[in-house]
């Protein structure tokens, strides 16, 4: 894990994430055409717990959404 300094909502803070989660955050931000700090700021605005944990959950949810199979027509 690596601690990274980020600027969110106009103030510095740090997050500690494993490299794969950091790379995934960068991919998600790039896909939206935004900076990683802005993505982190968005997650920060909606979180209820620890920021690093919220970022991991955000990454998991985003990748689950893209990996979810099409349920097909609803009967």
Coordinates of N, CA, C and O in Angstrom, one line a residue:
X1 N 0.8 -1.2 0.0 CA 0.0 0.0 0.0 C 0.9 1.2 0.0 O 2.0 1.2 0.5
X2 N 0.3 2.3 -0.6 CA 1.1 3.5 -0.6 C 0.1 4.7 -0.2 O -1.0 4.7 -0.7
X3 N 0.7 5.6 0.6 CA -0.1 6.8 1.0 C 0.2 7.8 -0.1 O 1.3 8.1 -0.5
X4 N -0.9 8.4 -0.6 CA -0.8 9.5 -1.6 C -1.5 10.7 -1.0 O -2.6 10.7 -0.4
X5 N -0.9 11.9 -1.3 CA -1.5 13.2 -0.9 C -2.4 13.6 -2.1 O -2.0 13.6 -3.3
X6 N -3.6 14.1 -1.8 CA -4.5 14.6 -2.8 C -5.2 15.8 -2.2 O -5.2 16.1 -1.0
X7 N -5.7 16.6 -3.1 CA -6.3 17.9 -2.8 C -7.8 17.7 -3.1 O -8.2 17.4 -4.3
X8 N -8.7 17.7 -2.1 CA -10.1 17.6 -2.4 C -10.8 18.7 -1.6 O -10.5 19.1 -0.5
X9 N -11.8 19.3 -2.3 CA -12.6 20.3 -1.7 C -11.7 21.5 -1.1 O -12.0 22.0 -0.1
X10 N -10.6 21.7 -1.8 CA -9.7 22.8 -1.4 C -8.8 22.6 -0.3 O -8.1 23.5 0.2
X11 N -8.8 21.3 0.2 CA -7.9 21.0 1.3 C -7.1 19.7 1.1 O -7.6 18.8 0.4
X12 N -5.8 19.7 1.5 CA -5.0 18.5 1.3 C -5.5 17.4 2.3 O -5.8 17.6 3.4
X13 N -5.4 16.2 1.8 CA -5.6 15.0 2.6 C -4.8 13.9 2.0 O -4.1 14.0 1.0
X14 N -4.9 12.7 2.6 CA -4.1 11.6 2.1 C -5.0 10.3 2.1 O -5.9 10.2 2.9
X15 N -4.7 9.5 1.1 CA -5.4 8.2 1.0 C -4.4 7.1 0.9 O -3.3 7.3 0.3
X16 N -4.6 6.0 1.5 CA -3.7 4.8 1.4 C -4.4 3.8 0.7 O -5.5 3.2 1.1
X17 N -3.9 3.5 -0.5 CA -4.5 2.5 -1.4 C -3.5 1.5 -2.0 O -2.3 1.9 -2.2
X18 N -3.9 0.3 -2.2 CA -3.1 -0.6 -3.0 C -2.9 -0.1 -4.4 O -3.8 0.5 -4.9
X19 N -1.8 -0.4 -5.0 CA -1.6 0.0 -6.4 C -2.7 -0.3 -7.4 O -3.1 0.5 -8.2
X20 N -3.2 -1.5 -7.4 CA -4.3 -1.8 -8.3 C -5.5 -0.9 -8.2 O -6.2 -0.6 -9.2
X21 N -5.9 -0.6 -6.9 CA -7.0 0.4 -6.7 C -6.7 1.8 -7.2 O -7.5 2.4 -7.8
X22 N -5.4 2.2 -7.0 CA -5.0 3.5 -7.5 C -5.1 3.5 -9.1 O -5.6 4.5 -9.7
X23 N -4.6 2.5 -9.7 CA -4.6 2.4 -11.2 C -6.1 2.4 -11.7 O -6.4 3.0 -12.7
X24 N -6.9 1.6 -11.0 CA -8.3 1.6 -11.4 C -9.0 2.9 -11.2 O -9.8 3.3 -12.1
X25 N -8.7 3.7 -10.2 CA -9.2 5.0 -10.0 C -8.8 5.9 -11.2 O -9.6 6.7 -11.7
X26 N -7.5 5.8 -11.6 CA -7.1 6.6 -12.7 C -7.8 6.2 -14.0 O -8.2 7.1 -14.8
X27 N -8.1 4.9 -14.2 CA -8.8 4.5 -15.4 C -10.2 5.0 -15.4 O -10.7 5.5 -16.4
X28 N -10.9 5.0 -14.2 CA -12.2 5.5 -14.1 C -12.3 7.0 -14.4 O -13.2 7.5 -15.1
X29 N -11.4 7.7 -13.8 CA -11.3 9.2 -14.0 C -11.1 9.5 -15.5 O -11.8 10.3 -16.1
X30 N -10.2 8.8 -16.1 CA -9.9 9.0 -17.5 C -11.1 8.7 -18.4 O -11.4 9.4 -19.3
X31 N -11.8 7.6 -18.0 CA -13.0 7.3 -18.8 C -14.1 8.4 -18.7 O -14.9 8.5 -19.7
X32 N -14.1 9.1 -17.6 CA -15.0 10.2 -17.5 C -14.5 11.5 -18.0 O -15.2 12.5 -18.0
X33 N -13.2 11.5 -18.3 CA -12.5 12.7 -18.8 C -12.3 13.8 -17.7 O -12.4 15.0 -17.9
X34 N -12.1 13.2 -16.4 CA -11.9 14.1 -15.3 C -10.6 13.8 -14.6 O -10.0 12.7 -14.8
X35 N -10.1 14.7 -13.7 CA -8.9 14.4 -12.9 C -9.2 13.4 -11.8 O -10.4 13.4 -11.3
X36 N -8.2 12.7 -11.4 CA -8.4 11.7 -10.3 C -8.9 12.5 -9.0 O -9.7 12.0 -8.3
X37 N -8.3 13.6 -8.8 CA -8.7 14.4 -7.6 C -10.2 14.7 -7.6 O -10.9 14.7 -6.6
X38 N -10.8 15.0 -8.8 CA -12.2 15.3 -8.9 C -13.0 14.1 -8.6 O -14.0 14.1 -7.9
X39 N -12.6 12.9 -9.1 CA -13.3 11.7 -8.8 C -13.2 11.4 -7.3 O -14.3 11.0 -6.7
X40 N -12.1 11.6 -6.7 CA -12.0 11.4 -5.3 C -12.9 12.3 -4.5 O -13.5 12.0 -3.5
X41 N -12.9 13.6 -5.0 CA -13.8 14.6 -4.4 C -15.3 14.1 -4.4 O -16.0 14.3 -3.5
X42 N -15.7 13.6 -5.6 CA -17.1 13.1 -5.7 C -17.4 11.9 -4.7 O -18.4 11.9 -4.1
X43 N -16.4 11.0 -4.6 CA -16.6 9.9 -3.7 C -16.6 10.5 -2.2 O -17.5 10.0 -1.4
X44 N -15.8 11.4 -2.0 CA -15.7 12.0 -0.6 C -17.0 12.6 -0.2 O -17.5 12.5 0.9
X45 N -17.7 13.2 -1.2 CA -18.9 14.0 -0.9 C -20.1 13.0 -0.5 O -21.1 13.4 0.1
X46 N -20.0 11.7 -0.9 CA -21.1 10.8 -0.7 C -20.7 9.7 0.3 O -21.6 8.9 0.7
X47 N -19.5 9.7 0.8 CA -19.1 8.6 1.7 C -19.7 8.8 3.1 O -20.0 9.9 3.5
X48 N -19.7 7.6 3.8 CA -20.1 7.6 5.2 C -19.0 7.2 6.1 O -19.1 7.4 7.3
X49 N -18.0 6.6 5.6 CA -16.9 6.1 6.4 C -15.6 6.6 6.0 O -15.5 7.7 5.4
X50 N -14.5 5.8 6.1 CA -13.2 6.1 5.8 C -13.0 6.3 4.3 O -13.6 5.6 3.5
X51 N -12.3 7.4 3.9 CA -12.1 7.7 2.5 C -11.5 6.6 1.7 O -11.9 6.3 0.6
X52 N -10.4 6.0 2.2 CA -9.7 5.0 1.4 C -10.7 3.8 1.2 O -10.7 3.2 0.1
X53 N -11.4 3.4 2.2 CA -12.4 2.3 2.0 C -13.5 2.7 1.0 O -13.9 1.9 0.2
X54 N -13.9 3.9 1.1 CA -15.0 4.4 0.2 C -14.5 4.3 -1.3 O -15.2 4.0 -2.2
X55 N -13.2 4.7 -1.5 CA -12.6 4.6 -2.8 C -12.5 3.2 -3.3 O -12.8 2.9 -4.5
X56 N -12.2 2.2 -2.5 CA -12.1 0.8 -2.9 C -13.5 0.3 -3.2 O -13.7 -0.4 -4.2
X57 N -14.5 0.7 -2.4 CA -15.9 0.3 -2.7 C -16.4 0.9 -4.1 O -17.0 0.3 -4.9
X58 N -16.0 2.2 -4.3 CA -16.4 2.8 -5.6 C -15.8 2.1 -6.7 O -16.5 1.8 -7.7
X59 N -14.5 1.7 -6.7 CA -13.9 1.0 -7.7 C -14.5 -0.3 -7.9 O -14.9 -0.7 -9.1
X60 N -14.8 -1.1 -6.9 CA -15.5 -2.4 -7.0 C -16.8 -2.2 -7.6 O -17.2 -3.0 -8.6
X61 N -17.6 -1.2 -7.2 CA -19.0 -1.0 -7.8 C -18.9 -0.7 -9.3 O -19.7 -1.2 -10.1
X62 N -17.9 0.1 -9.6 CA -17.8 0.5 -11.0 C -17.4 -0.6 -11.9 O -18.0 -0.8 -13.0
X63 N -16.5 -1.5 -11.4 CA -16.1 -2.6 -12.2 C -17.1 -3.7 -12.2 O -17.3 -4.4 -13.2
X64 N -17.9 -3.9 -11.2 CA -19.0 -4.8 -11.1 C -20.0 -4.4 -12.1 O -20.6 -5.3 -12.8
X65 N -20.3 -3.1 -12.2 CA -21.3 -2.6 -13.1 C -21.0 -3.0 -14.6 O -21.8 -3.4 -15.3
X66 N -19.7 -2.8 -14.9 CA -19.3 -3.1 -16.3 C -19.2 -4.6 -16.5 O -19.3 -5.0 -17.7
X67 N -19.0 -5.4 -15.5 CA -18.9 -6.8 -15.7 C -20.2 -7.6 -15.5 O -20.3 -8.8 -15.8
X68 N -21.2 -6.9 -15.1 CA -22.5 -7.5 -14.9 C -23.1 -8.1 -16.2 O -23.1 -7.3 -17.2
X69 N -23.5 -9.3 -16.2 CA -24.1 -9.9 -17.4 C -25.5 -9.2 -17.7 O -26.2 -8.8 -16.8
X70 N -25.8 -9.2 -18.9 CA -27.1 -8.6 -19.4 C -28.2 -9.6 -18.9 O -28.1 -10.8 -19.3
X71 N -29.2 -9.2 -18.1 CA -30.2 -10.1 -17.6 C -31.2 -10.6 -18.7 O -31.9 -11.5 -18.5
X72 N -31.1 -9.9 -19.9 CA -32.0 -10.3 -20.9 C -33.4 -9.7 -20.7 O -33.6 -9.0 -19.7
X73 N -34.4 -10.1 -21.5 CA -35.7 -9.6 -21.3 C -36.4 -10.1 -20.0 O -36.1 -11.2 -19.5
X74 N -37.1 -9.2 -19.4 CA -37.8 -9.6 -18.2 C -39.2 -10.2 -18.5 O -39.9 -9.6 -19.3
X75 N -39.4 -11.3 -18.0 CA -40.7 -12.1 -18.3 C -41.8 -11.5 -17.6 O -41.8 -10.9 -16.6

